[in-house]
PDB file of C-alpha atoms (C1' of nucleotides) in Angstrom:
ATOM      1  CA  MET A 162     -15.335 -48.270  51.380  1.00  0.00           C
ATOM      2  CA  PRO A 163     -12.002 -48.293  49.907  1.00  0.00           C
ATOM      3  CA  GLU A 164      -9.079 -48.547  52.935  1.00  0.00           C
ATOM      4  CA  LEU A 165      -5.364 -50.122  52.827  1.00  0.00           C
ATOM      5  CA  PRO A 166      -5.875 -52.826  51.761  1.00  0.00           C
ATOM      6  CA  GLU A 167      -8.573 -52.039  48.662  1.00  0.00           C
ATOM      7  CA  VAL A 168      -6.618 -49.289  47.073  1.00  0.00           C
ATOM      8  CA  GLU A 169      -3.242 -51.343  47.399  1.00  0.00           C
ATOM      9  CA  THR A 170      -5.286 -54.525  46.195  1.00  0.00           C
ATOM     10  CA  VAL A 171      -6.305 -51.450  42.787  1.00  0.00           C
ATOM     11  CA  ARG A 172      -1.927 -50.565  43.356  1.00  0.00           C
ATOM     12  CA  MET A 173      -1.209 -54.037  42.427  1.00  0.00           C
ATOM     13  CA  GLY A 174      -4.101 -54.649  39.753  1.00  0.00           C
ATOM     14  CA  LEU A 175      -2.886 -51.401  38.142  1.00  0.00           C
ATOM     15  CA  ASP A 176       1.100 -51.802  37.751  1.00  0.00           C
ATOM     16  CA  LYS A 177       1.045 -54.490  35.061  1.00  0.00           C
ATOM     17  CA  TRP A 178      -1.569 -52.442  32.944  1.00  0.00           C
ATOM     18  CA  VAL A 179      -0.442 -49.262  33.554  1.00  0.00           C
ATOM     19  CA  THR A 180       3.916 -49.699  33.625  1.00  0.00           C
ATOM     20  CA  GLY A 181       6.485 -48.122  31.202  1.00  0.00           C
ATOM     21  CA  ARG A 182       2.631 -46.748  28.783  1.00  0.00           C
ATOM     22  CA  ARG A 183       2.843 -43.579  26.961  1.00  0.00           C
ATOM     23  CA  VAL A 184      -0.141 -41.638  27.718  1.00  0.00           C
ATOM     24  CA  ALA A 185      -2.165 -40.285  23.778  1.00  0.00           C
ATOM     25  CA  ALA A 186      -5.109 -38.155  25.698  1.00  0.00           C
ATOM     26  CA  VAL A 187      -6.542 -37.760  29.069  1.00  0.00           C
ATOM     27  CA  GLU A 188     -10.923 -36.574  28.744  1.00  0.00           C
ATOM     28  CA  VAL A 189     -12.427 -35.556  31.446  1.00  0.00           C
ATOM     29  CA  HIS A 190     -16.287 -35.914  32.152  1.00  0.00           C
ATOM     30  CA  HIS A 191     -15.801 -34.590  35.627  1.00  0.00           C
ATOM     31  CA  PRO A 192     -14.801 -30.952  36.187  1.00  0.00           C
ATOM     32  CA  ARG A 193     -15.360 -32.308  40.839  1.00  0.00           C
ATOM     33  CA  ALA A 194     -13.097 -35.005  39.716  1.00  0.00           C
ATOM     34  CA  ILE A 195     -10.302 -32.786  39.208  1.00  0.00           C
ATOM     35  CA  ARG A 196      -8.711 -31.432  41.998  1.00  0.00           C
ATOM     36  CA  ARG A 197      -6.770 -28.526  43.534  1.00  0.00           C
ATOM     37  CA  HIS A 198      -6.152 -28.117  40.073  1.00  0.00           C
ATOM     38  CA  LEU A 199      -6.841 -24.257  39.580  1.00  0.00           C
ATOM     39  CA  PRO A 200      -5.360 -24.341  35.492  1.00  0.00           C
ATOM     40  CA  GLY A 201      -8.026 -26.257  35.034  1.00  0.00           C
ATOM     41  CA  ASP A 202      -9.465 -29.345  32.921  1.00  0.00           C
ATOM     42  CA  ALA A 203      -7.707 -28.924  30.130  1.00  0.00           C
ATOM     43  CA  HIS A 204      -4.258 -28.287  31.670  1.00  0.00           C
ATOM     44  CA  PHE A 205      -4.902 -31.149  33.967  1.00  0.00           C
ATOM     45  CA  ALA A 206      -5.676 -33.675  30.598  1.00  0.00           C
ATOM     46  CA  ALA A 207      -2.746 -31.554  28.807  1.00  0.00           C
ATOM     47  CA  VAL A 208       0.377 -31.433  31.181  1.00  0.00           C
ATOM     48  CA  LEU A 209      -0.720 -35.810  31.200  1.00  0.00           C
ATOM     49  CA  ALA A 210      -0.588 -36.284  26.834  1.00  0.00           C
ATOM     50  CA  GLY A 211       2.458 -37.707  26.372  1.00  0.00           C
ATOM     51  CA  ARG A 212       4.082 -38.899  29.349  1.00  0.00           C
ATOM     52  CA  THR A 213       4.910 -42.074  29.932  1.00  0.00           C
ATOM     53  CA  ILE A 214       4.012 -43.946  33.779  1.00  0.00           C
ATOM     54  CA  THR A 215       6.982 -45.049  35.045  1.00  0.00           C
ATOM     55  CA  GLY A 216       5.162 -47.078  37.977  1.00  0.00           C
ATOM     56  CA  THR A 217       2.680 -47.251  41.185  1.00  0.00           C
ATOM     57  CA  ARG A 218       2.185 -46.005  44.903  1.00  0.00           C
ATOM     58  CA  ARG A 219       0.566 -45.715  47.684  1.00  0.00           C
ATOM     59  CA  ARG A 220       0.658 -44.514  51.084  1.00  0.00           C
ATOM     60  CA  GLY A 221      -2.641 -45.008  52.890  1.00  0.00           C
ATOM     61  CA  LYS A 222      -5.617 -44.271  51.501  1.00  0.00           C
ATOM     62  CA  TYR A 223      -3.327 -42.418  48.243  1.00  0.00           C
ATOM     63  CA  LEU A 224      -2.431 -43.684  45.600  1.00  0.00           C
ATOM     64  CA  TRP A 225       0.241 -42.041  42.743  1.00  0.00           C
ATOM     65  CA  LEU A 226       1.266 -42.711  38.551  1.00  0.00           C
ATOM     66  CA  PRO A 227       4.497 -40.832  39.344  1.00  0.00           C
ATOM     67  CA  LEU A 228       5.265 -39.520  35.141  1.00  0.00           C
ATOM     68  CA  ASP A 229       8.761 -39.340  33.273  1.00  0.00           C
ATOM     69  CA  SER A 230       8.402 -35.923  33.817  1.00  0.00           C
ATOM     70  CA  GLY A 231       8.368 -36.051  37.220  1.00  0.00           C
ATOM     71  CA  ASP A 232       5.013 -35.036  37.829  1.00  0.00           C
ATOM     72  CA  ALA A 233       2.302 -37.239  39.441  1.00  0.00           C
ATOM     73  CA  VAL A 234      -0.814 -38.488  38.791  1.00  0.00           C
ATOM     74  CA  ILE A 235      -2.447 -38.198  42.380  1.00  0.00           C
ATOM     75  CA  ALA A 236      -5.595 -40.341  42.958  1.00  0.00           C
ATOM     76  CA  HIS A 237      -7.953 -40.593  45.545  1.00  0.00           C
ATOM     77  CA  LEU A 238     -10.739 -43.334  45.511  1.00  0.00           C
ATOM     78  CA  GLY A 239     -13.015 -41.505  48.117  1.00  0.00           C
ATOM     79  CA  MET A 240     -16.242 -43.883  48.822  1.00  0.00           C
ATOM     80  CA  SER A 241     -16.877 -45.159  45.932  1.00  0.00           C
ATOM     81  CA  GLY A 242     -13.886 -44.440  43.324  1.00  0.00           C
ATOM     82  CA  GLN A 243     -12.577 -47.361  40.822  1.00  0.00           C
ATOM     83  CA  LEU A 244     -10.318 -47.466  38.955  1.00  0.00           C
ATOM     84  CA  LEU A 245     -10.846 -49.939  35.418  1.00  0.00           C
ATOM     85  CA  MET A 246      -8.686 -51.383  32.404  1.00  0.00           C
ATOM     86  CA  GLN A 247     -11.412 -51.756  29.944  1.00  0.00           C
ATOM     87  CA  PRO A 248     -11.122 -51.934  25.836  1.00  0.00           C
ATOM     88  CA  PRO A 249     -11.199 -48.012  23.887  1.00  0.00           C
ATOM     89  CA  GLU A 250     -14.854 -49.817  22.735  1.00  0.00           C
ATOM     90  CA  ALA A 251     -16.005 -50.534  25.916  1.00  0.00           C
ATOM     91  CA  PRO A 252     -19.242 -48.368  26.732  1.00  0.00           C
ATOM     92  CA  ASP A 253     -18.552 -45.304  29.159  1.00  0.00           C
ATOM     93  CA  GLU A 254     -19.514 -46.036  32.372  1.00  0.00           C
ATOM     94  CA  LYS A 255     -22.443 -44.453  33.987  1.00  0.00           C
ATOM     95  CA  HIS A 256     -19.575 -42.533  36.597  1.00  0.00           C
ATOM     96  CA  LEU A 257     -17.329 -41.941  33.834  1.00  0.00           C
ATOM     97  CA  ARG A 258     -15.321 -39.087  35.625  1.00  0.00           C
ATOM     98  CA  VAL A 259     -12.096 -39.395  33.367  1.00  0.00           C
ATOM     99  CA  ARG A 260     -10.779 -41.330  30.720  1.00  0.00           C
ATOM    100  CA  PHE A 261      -6.467 -42.291  30.116  1.00  0.00           C
ATOM    101  CA  ALA A 262      -6.213 -43.518  27.030  1.00  0.00           C
ATOM    102  CA  PHE A 263      -2.348 -44.555  25.290  1.00  0.00           C
ATOM    103  CA  ALA A 264      -0.368 -44.730  23.374  1.00  0.00           C
ATOM    104  CA  ASP A 265      -0.267 -47.457  22.456  1.00  0.00           C
ATOM    105  CA  ASP A 266      -3.930 -48.133  21.812  1.00  0.00           C
ATOM    106  CA  GLY A 267      -4.185 -50.922  24.310  1.00  0.00           C
ATOM    107  CA  PRO A 268      -6.993 -50.412  26.848  1.00  0.00           C
ATOM    108  CA  GLU A 269      -7.700 -47.705  28.495  1.00  0.00           C
ATOM    109  CA  LEU A 270      -7.244 -46.081  31.544  1.00  0.00           C
ATOM    110  CA  ARG A 271     -10.550 -45.006  33.322  1.00  0.00           C
ATOM    111  CA  PHE A 272     -11.425 -43.364  37.227  1.00  0.00           C
ATOM    112  CA  VAL A 273     -15.361 -44.213  37.205  1.00  0.00           C
ATOM    113  CA  ASP A 274     -16.908 -42.366  40.558  1.00  0.00           C
ATOM    114  CA  GLN A 275     -20.529 -42.759  42.002  1.00  0.00           C
ATOM    115  CA  ARG A 276     -20.724 -40.337  44.675  1.00  0.00           C
ATOM    116  CA  THR A 277     -17.954 -38.779  43.592  1.00  0.00           C
ATOM    117  CA  PHE A 278     -15.859 -37.775  46.726  1.00  0.00           C
ATOM    118  CA  GLY A 279     -12.839 -39.196  45.641  1.00  0.00           C
ATOM    119  CA  GLY A 280     -10.398 -37.750  42.617  1.00  0.00           C
ATOM    120  CA  LEU A 281      -7.426 -37.281  40.141  1.00  0.00           C
ATOM    121  CA  SER A 282      -5.447 -34.410  40.460  1.00  0.00           C
ATOM    122  CA  VAL A 283      -1.780 -33.870  39.043  1.00  0.00           C
ATOM    123  CA  SER A 284       1.323 -33.165  41.303  1.00  0.00           C
ATOM    124  CA  GLU A 285       4.681 -30.997  40.322  1.00  0.00           C
ATOM    125  CA  GLY A 286       7.593 -32.799  40.916  1.00  0.00           C
ATOM    126  CA  GLY A 287       5.860 -35.646  43.184  1.00  0.00           C
ATOM    127  CA  ALA A 288       7.218 -38.780  40.875  1.00  0.00           C
ATOM    128  CA  GLU A 289       8.737 -39.497  44.849  1.00  0.00           C
ATOM    129  CA  LEU A 290       6.015 -37.837  46.692  1.00  0.00           C
ATOM    130  CA  PRO A 291       3.635 -35.341  46.169  1.00  0.00           C
ATOM    131  CA  ASP A 292       3.535 -32.500  48.201  1.00  0.00           C
ATOM    132  CA  GLU A 293      -0.038 -33.069  48.232  1.00  0.00           C
ATOM    133  CA  ILE A 294      -0.115 -35.335  50.802  1.00  0.00           C
ATOM    134  CA  ALA A 295       3.117 -35.225  52.164  1.00  0.00           C
ATOM    135  CA  HIS A 296       1.286 -34.390  55.391  1.00  0.00           C
ATOM    136  CA  ILE A 297      -0.388 -38.190  55.484  1.00  0.00           C
ATOM    137  CA  ALA A 298       1.689 -40.299  58.136  1.00  0.00           C
ATOM    138  CA  ARG A 299       3.647 -43.356  56.294  1.00  0.00           C
ATOM    139  CA  ASP A 300       0.848 -46.290  56.531  1.00  0.00           C
ATOM    140  CA  PRO A 301       1.729 -49.836  58.814  1.00  0.00           C
ATOM    141  CA  MET A 302       2.579 -51.363  55.655  1.00  0.00           C
ATOM    142  CA  ASP A 303       5.697 -49.838  54.763  1.00  0.00           C
ATOM    143  CA  PRO A 304       8.762 -50.636  55.947  1.00  0.00           C
ATOM    144  CA  LEU A 305       9.618 -46.893  57.577  1.00  0.00           C
ATOM    145  CA  PHE A 306       6.845 -47.165  59.899  1.00  0.00           C
ATOM    146  CA  ASP A 307       8.008 -46.286  63.082  1.00  0.00           C
ATOM    147  CA  ASP A 308       6.363 -47.724  65.401  1.00  0.00           C
ATOM    148  CA  ASP A 309       8.010 -46.412  68.748  1.00  0.00           C
ATOM    149  CA  LEU A 310       6.382 -42.624  67.582  1.00  0.00           C
ATOM    150  CA  PHE A 311       3.281 -44.006  67.025  1.00  0.00           C
ATOM    151  CA  VAL A 312       2.592 -45.372  70.573  1.00  0.00           C
ATOM    152  CA  GLU A 313       4.259 -42.184  72.086  1.00  0.00           C
ATOM    153  CA  ARG A 314       2.382 -39.903  69.601  1.00  0.00           C
ATOM    154  CA  MET A 315      -1.296 -41.798  69.618  1.00  0.00           C
ATOM    155  CA  ARG A 316      -0.539 -41.081  74.215  1.00  0.00           C
ATOM    156  CA  ALA A 317       0.094 -37.990  73.582  1.00  0.00           C
ATOM    157  CA  LYS A 318      -2.424 -37.136  72.003  1.00  0.00           C
ATOM    158  CA  HIS A 319      -5.815 -35.921  74.212  1.00  0.00           C
ATOM    159  CA  THR A 320      -8.504 -37.634  72.082  1.00  0.00           C
ATOM    160  CA  GLU A 321     -10.848 -41.082  71.713  1.00  0.00           C
ATOM    161  CA  VAL A 322      -8.639 -44.085  70.150  1.00  0.00           C
ATOM    162  CA  LYS A 323     -10.651 -44.842  67.581  1.00  0.00           C
ATOM    163  CA  ARG A 324     -10.735 -41.317  65.701  1.00  0.00           C
ATOM    164  CA  ALA A 325      -6.677 -41.326  67.170  1.00  0.00           C
ATOM    165  CA  LEU A 326      -6.879 -44.481  64.238  1.00  0.00           C
ATOM    166  CA  LEU A 327      -8.503 -42.207  61.752  1.00  0.00           C
ATOM    167  CA  ASP A 328      -6.464 -39.274  62.295  1.00  0.00           C
ATOM    168  CA  GLN A 329      -4.602 -40.135  58.734  1.00  0.00           C
ATOM    169  CA  THR A 330      -1.755 -37.712  59.411  1.00  0.00           C
ATOM    170  CA  LEU A 331      -0.924 -39.921  63.116  1.00  0.00           C
ATOM    171  CA  ILE A 332      -1.546 -43.104  61.000  1.00  0.00           C
ATOM    172  CA  SER A 333      -2.591 -43.629  57.674  1.00  0.00           C
ATOM    173  CA  GLY A 334      -4.917 -46.360  55.583  1.00  0.00           C
ATOM    174  CA  VAL A 335      -7.761 -46.836  58.236  1.00  0.00           C
ATOM    175  CA  GLY A 336     -11.009 -46.758  57.337  1.00  0.00           C
ATOM    176  CA  ASN A 337     -14.331 -46.808  59.347  1.00  0.00           C
ATOM    177  CA  ILE A 338     -14.134 -51.050  58.885  1.00  0.00           C
ATOM    178  CA  TYR A 339     -10.353 -51.633  60.233  1.00  0.00           C
ATOM    179  CA  ALA A 340     -10.670 -49.545  62.523  1.00  0.00           C
ATOM    180  CA  ASP A 341     -13.233 -51.436  64.252  1.00  0.00           C
ATOM    181  CA  GLU A 342     -12.072 -54.322  63.363  1.00  0.00           C
ATOM    182  CA  ALA A 343      -8.945 -53.403  65.497  1.00  0.00           C
ATOM    183  CA  LEU A 344     -10.577 -52.017  68.394  1.00  0.00           C
ATOM    184  CA  TRP A 345     -12.741 -55.776  69.040  1.00  0.00           C
ATOM    185  CA  ARG A 346      -9.459 -57.733  68.308  1.00  0.00           C
ATOM    186  CA  VAL A 347      -7.539 -55.470  71.844  1.00  0.00           C
ATOM    187  CA  GLN A 348     -10.909 -55.515  73.156  1.00  0.00           C
ATOM    188  CA  LEU A 349     -10.930 -51.487  73.543  1.00  0.00           C
ATOM    189  CA  HIS A 350     -14.173 -49.032  73.200  1.00  0.00           C
ATOM    190  CA  GLY A 351     -12.907 -46.418  70.699  1.00  0.00           C
ATOM    191  CA  ALA A 352     -14.455 -43.382  73.279  1.00  0.00           C
ATOM    192  CA  ARG A 353     -11.493 -44.713  75.890  1.00  0.00           C
ATOM    193  CA  PRO A 354      -8.789 -41.582  75.816  1.00  0.00           C
ATOM    194  CA  THR A 355      -5.896 -42.611  74.081  1.00  0.00           C
ATOM    195  CA  ASP A 356      -4.220 -40.451  76.377  1.00  0.00           C
ATOM    196  CA  ALA A 357      -4.915 -42.764  79.351  1.00  0.00           C
ATOM    197  CA  LEU A 358      -3.831 -46.063  77.406  1.00  0.00           C
ATOM    198  CA  SER A 359      -0.184 -47.588  78.196  1.00  0.00           C
ATOM    199  CA  LYS A 360       2.180 -48.347  75.920  1.00  0.00           C
ATOM    200  CA  PRO A 361       2.307 -52.379  75.702  1.00  0.00           C
ATOM    201  CA  VAL A 362      -1.573 -51.604  74.750  1.00  0.00           C
ATOM    202  CA  VAL A 363      -0.988 -49.066  72.073  1.00  0.00           C
ATOM    203  CA  ARG A 364       1.812 -51.424  70.541  1.00  0.00           C
ATOM    204  CA  ARG A 365      -1.095 -54.254  70.640  1.00  0.00           C
ATOM    205  CA  LEU A 366      -3.586 -52.214  69.179  1.00  0.00           C
ATOM    206  CA  LEU A 367      -0.658 -51.263  65.863  1.00  0.00           C
ATOM    207  CA  GLY A 368       0.041 -54.608  66.072  1.00  0.00           C
ATOM    208  CA  HIS A 369      -3.463 -55.369  65.728  1.00  0.00           C
ATOM    209  CA  VAL A 370      -4.443 -53.151  62.735  1.00  0.00           C
ATOM    210  CA  ARG A 371      -1.187 -54.686  60.715  1.00  0.00           C
ATOM    211  CA  ASP A 372      -2.797 -57.963  61.210  1.00  0.00           C
ATOM    212  CA  ILE A 373      -5.878 -56.906  60.151  1.00  0.00           C
ATOM    213  CA  LEU A 374      -4.282 -54.393  56.932  1.00  0.00           C
ATOM    214  CA  GLY A 375      -1.983 -57.969  56.234  1.00  0.00           C
ATOM    215  CA  GLU A 376      -5.017 -59.946  55.835  1.00  0.00           C
ATOM    216  CA  ALA A 377      -7.385 -58.034  54.463  1.00  0.00           C
ATOM    217  CA  ILE A 378      -4.359 -57.112  51.705  1.00  0.00           C
ATOM    218  CA  LYS A 379      -3.963 -60.811  51.148  1.00  0.00           C
ATOM    219  CA  ALA A 380      -7.198 -61.387  50.750  1.00  0.00           C
ATOM    220  CA  GLY A 381      -7.839 -58.964  48.273  1.00  0.00           C
ATOM    221  CA  GLY A 382      -9.363 -56.154  50.386  1.00  0.00           C
ATOM    222  CA  THR A 383     -13.427 -56.219  51.602  1.00  0.00           C
ATOM    223  CA  SER A 384     -15.996 -54.779  50.063  1.00  0.00           C
ATOM    224  CA  PHE A 385     -20.397 -54.989  51.112  1.00  0.00           C
ATOM    225  CA  ASP A 386     -21.380 -54.182  47.592  1.00  0.00           C
ATOM    226  CA  ALA A 387     -20.919 -53.372  43.489  1.00  0.00           C
ATOM    227  CA  LEU A 388     -19.295 -50.654  44.522  1.00  0.00           C
ATOM    228  CA  TYR A 389     -16.086 -51.241  45.508  1.00  0.00           C
ATOM    229  CA  VAL A 390     -14.260 -53.196  42.358  1.00  0.00           C
ATOM    230  CA  ASN A 391     -10.815 -54.260  41.882  1.00  0.00           C
ATOM    231  CA  VAL A 392      -8.839 -53.434  38.685  1.00  0.00           C
ATOM    232  CA  ASN A 393      -9.605 -56.594  37.269  1.00  0.00           C
ATOM    233  CA  GLY A 394     -13.190 -56.499  37.883  1.00  0.00           C
ATOM    234  CA  GLU A 395     -13.226 -58.347  41.064  1.00  0.00           C
ATOM    235  CA  SER A 396     -14.739 -57.911  44.460  1.00  0.00           C
ATOM    236  CA  GLY A 397     -13.410 -58.500  47.656  1.00  0.00           C
ATOM    237  CA  TYR A 398     -14.216 -61.257  49.541  1.00  0.00           C
ATOM    238  CA  PHE A 399     -12.111 -59.772  53.457  1.00  0.00           C
ATOM    239  CA  ASP A 400     -15.929 -58.733  54.615  1.00  0.00           C
ATOM    240  CA  ARG A 401     -17.174 -62.787  55.379  1.00  0.00           C
ATOM    241  CA  SER A 402     -14.163 -63.253  58.306  1.00  0.00           C
ATOM    242  CA  LEU A 403     -15.219 -59.362  60.328  1.00  0.00           C
ATOM    243  CA  ASP A 404     -15.723 -59.393  63.244  1.00  0.00           C
ATOM    244  CA  ALA A 405     -17.392 -56.218  64.420  1.00  0.00           C
ATOM    245  CA  TYR A 406     -18.114 -53.978  61.538  1.00  0.00           C
ATOM    246  CA  GLY A 407     -21.610 -54.366  60.379  1.00  0.00           C
ATOM    247  CA  ARG A 408     -22.396 -57.394  62.618  1.00  0.00           C
ATOM    248  CA  GLU A 409     -25.219 -55.449  65.292  1.00  0.00           C
ATOM    249  CA  GLY A 410     -27.260 -58.225  67.060  1.00  0.00           C
ATOM    250  CA  LEU A 411     -25.283 -60.681  66.119  1.00  0.00           C
ATOM    251  CA  PRO A 412     -23.190 -62.660  68.824  1.00  0.00           C
ATOM    252  CA  CYS A 413     -19.410 -61.779  69.448  1.00  0.00           C
ATOM    253  CA  HIS A 414     -17.105 -64.591  67.967  1.00  0.00           C
ATOM    254  CA  ARG A 415     -15.253 -64.094  71.142  1.00  0.00           C
ATOM    255  CA  CYS A 416     -18.456 -64.167  73.837  1.00  0.00           C
ATOM    256  CA  GLY A 417     -21.668 -64.424  71.775  1.00  0.00           C
ATOM    257  CA  THR A 418     -23.230 -61.280  73.389  1.00  0.00           C
ATOM    258  CA  ALA A 419     -25.140 -59.459  70.754  1.00  0.00           C
ATOM    259  CA  MET A 420     -22.667 -56.909  69.520  1.00  0.00           C
ATOM    260  CA  ARG A 421     -24.308 -52.951  70.143  1.00  0.00           C
ATOM    261  CA  ARG A 422     -23.903 -50.056  66.781  1.00  0.00           C
ATOM    262  CA  GLU A 423     -23.627 -47.063  67.955  1.00  0.00           C
ATOM    263  CA  GLN A 424     -23.105 -43.758  66.335  1.00  0.00           C
ATOM    264  CA  PHE A 425     -19.794 -41.777  66.631  1.00  0.00           C
ATOM    265  CA  MET A 426     -17.885 -39.434  65.042  1.00  0.00           C
ATOM    266  CA  ASN A 427     -21.248 -38.969  62.560  1.00  0.00           C
ATOM    267  CA  ARG A 428     -21.077 -43.014  61.188  1.00  0.00           C
ATOM    268  CA  SER A 429     -21.456 -46.097  62.395  1.00  0.00           C
ATOM    269  CA  SER A 430     -19.109 -47.856  65.378  1.00  0.00           C
ATOM    270  CA  TYR A 431     -19.767 -51.959  65.355  1.00  0.00           C
ATOM    271  CA  SER A 432     -18.359 -53.479  69.150  1.00  0.00           C
ATOM    272  CA  CYS A 433     -18.777 -56.278  71.821  1.00  0.00           C
ATOM    273  CA  PRO A 434     -20.514 -55.065  74.865  1.00  0.00           C
ATOM    274  CA  ARG A 435     -18.551 -57.186  77.323  1.00  0.00           C
ATOM    275  CA  CYS A 436     -15.488 -57.083  75.474  1.00  0.00           C
ATOM    276  CA  GLN A 437     -15.071 -53.807  75.307  1.00  0.00           C
ATOM    277  CA  PRO A 438     -17.385 -51.952  77.624  1.00  0.00           C
ATOM    278  CA  ARG A 439     -17.308 -47.825  77.177  1.00  0.00           C
ATOM    279  CA  PRO A 440     -15.195 -45.762  79.639  1.00  0.00           C
ATOM    280  CA  ARG A 441     -16.496 -44.954  82.528  1.00  0.00           C
ATOM    281  CA  LYS A 442     -15.538 -41.289  81.931  1.00  0.00           C
ATOM    282  CA  SER A 443     -15.996 -39.971  78.202  1.00  0.00           C
ATOM    283  CA  LEU A 444     -13.546 -37.037  77.361  1.00  0.00           C
ATOM    284  CA  ARG A 445     -14.346 -33.784  79.059  1.00  0.00           C
TER     285      ARG A 445
ATOM    286  C1'  DC B 219      -2.321 -25.199  67.016  1.00  0.00           C
ATOM    287  C1'  DG B 220      -5.294 -29.256  68.607  1.00  0.00           C
ATOM    288  C1'  DC B 221      -9.905 -30.799  68.470  1.00  0.00           C
ATOM    289  C1'  DG B 222     -13.789 -31.817  66.386  1.00  0.00           C
ATOM    290  C1'  DC B 223     -17.679 -30.547  63.879  1.00  0.00           C
ATOM    291  C1'  DC B 224     -19.672 -29.784  59.458  1.00  0.00           C
ATOM    292  C1'  DT B 225     -20.146 -30.458  54.599  1.00  0.00           C
ATOM    293  C1'  DC B 226     -19.414 -32.881  50.099  1.00  0.00           C
ATOM    294  C1'  DC B 227     -22.423 -36.344  46.357  1.00  0.00           C
ATOM    295  C1'  DT B 228     -25.749 -40.081  45.125  1.00  0.00           C
ATOM    296  C1'  DG B 229     -27.712 -44.481  44.867  1.00  0.00           C
ATOM    297  C1'  DT B 230     -30.164 -48.067  47.818  1.00  0.00           C
ATOM    298  C1'  DG B 231     -33.397 -49.434  51.330  1.00  0.00           C
ATOM    299  C1'  DT B 232     -37.018 -48.371  54.236  1.00  0.00           C
ATOM    300  C1'  DG B 233     -41.330 -46.715  56.284  1.00  0.00           C
ATOM    301  C1'  DC B 234     -45.500 -44.204  56.331  1.00  0.00           C
TER     302       DC B 234
ATOM    303  C1'  DT C 192     -47.396 -46.200  44.385  1.00  0.00           C
ATOM    304  C1'  DG C 193     -44.868 -42.114  45.601  1.00  0.00           C
ATOM    305  C1'  DC C 194     -42.784 -39.748  48.360  1.00  0.00           C
ATOM    306  C1'  DA C 195     -38.824 -38.475  52.331  1.00  0.00           C
ATOM    307  C1'  DC C 196     -35.557 -39.705  54.168  1.00  0.00           C
ATOM    308  C1'  DA C 197     -31.816 -42.083  56.462  1.00  0.00           C
ATOM    309  C1'  DC C 198     -27.044 -44.082  55.592  1.00  0.00           C
ATOM    310  C1'  DA C 199     -22.814 -45.154  53.576  1.00  0.00           C
ATOM    311  C1'  DG C 200     -18.379 -41.949  54.620  1.00  0.00           C
ATOM    312  C1'  DG C 201     -12.490 -40.262  53.420  1.00  0.00           C
ATOM    313  C1'  DA C 202     -10.635 -36.077  54.208  1.00  0.00           C
ATOM    314  C1'  DG C 203     -10.326 -30.731  53.816  1.00  0.00           C
ATOM    315  C1'  DG C 204     -11.994 -26.700  55.733  1.00  0.00           C
ATOM    316  C1'  DC C 205     -13.409 -24.279  59.579  1.00  0.00           C
ATOM    317  C1'  DG C 206     -15.041 -22.729  64.204  1.00  0.00           C
ATOM    318  C1'  DC C 207     -14.124 -22.673  69.176  1.00  0.00           C
TER     319       DC C 207
END
DNA sequence: CGCGCCTCCTGTGTGC
DNA sequence: TGCACACAGGAGGCGC
């Protein structure tokens, strides 16, 4: 369940392995792994062959590899995607979707994805910022993220605060886990209407989001099972310090009340019934 | 146009 | 033991 910290961990791990290397050949093992590429898999592989990767970039949960052609390879890990560096002789993973072999015959880059919610695509001229992800907001770790604009935009929305946190066009990089963690810290129930939140509360919420993402990057990303593994093959361990996510029935780390789980947006939300009371009036 | 629901996908865990 | 089903959930697409 990679969110921003996990994707950043992958990006950092990948950077030293792929930057400056020339792609020799790309094999697509599963058509669904290539997204939004109408010319097809063969074309995808053809435009990448012979290109040199010039770096690694990220916005929110999206990752891209700028190429010397000015194009870029976009990657989204979805639920279970992994980007692994493997020696060419290593046996294929069960869910290997795409293989990048390099001209130097060194370690391969492999995209492995069990649930195929993730995918790769080529962005023409997208080395700086792919058009395909231009609609994704800057993430709060981006030096150019505009705090005032975020506060203004959130308060202008007519929705619930957790929905807003998960809206990647408002703020990117936050997923279900870190949204619950930030809401726990600021002591808000996720169903609280955004337009009724004060500026200081939204500002504090943003501060917690930023803190949590930063802490998780430091810890190397969260993981709950073997699905998420960073580029070096190590699982993250931030889950040891979670206060809300996955803690149904366990005592709140602040007041000791048993944490609750609710269905929200077709997924689980965890909160403290005492510190995060449900709003009296839900929307509509 | 804003908002919110549906769907895609497969391995794991649970209950009968 | 085996089957059925819930669950994990990011984000594009679409309906209201």
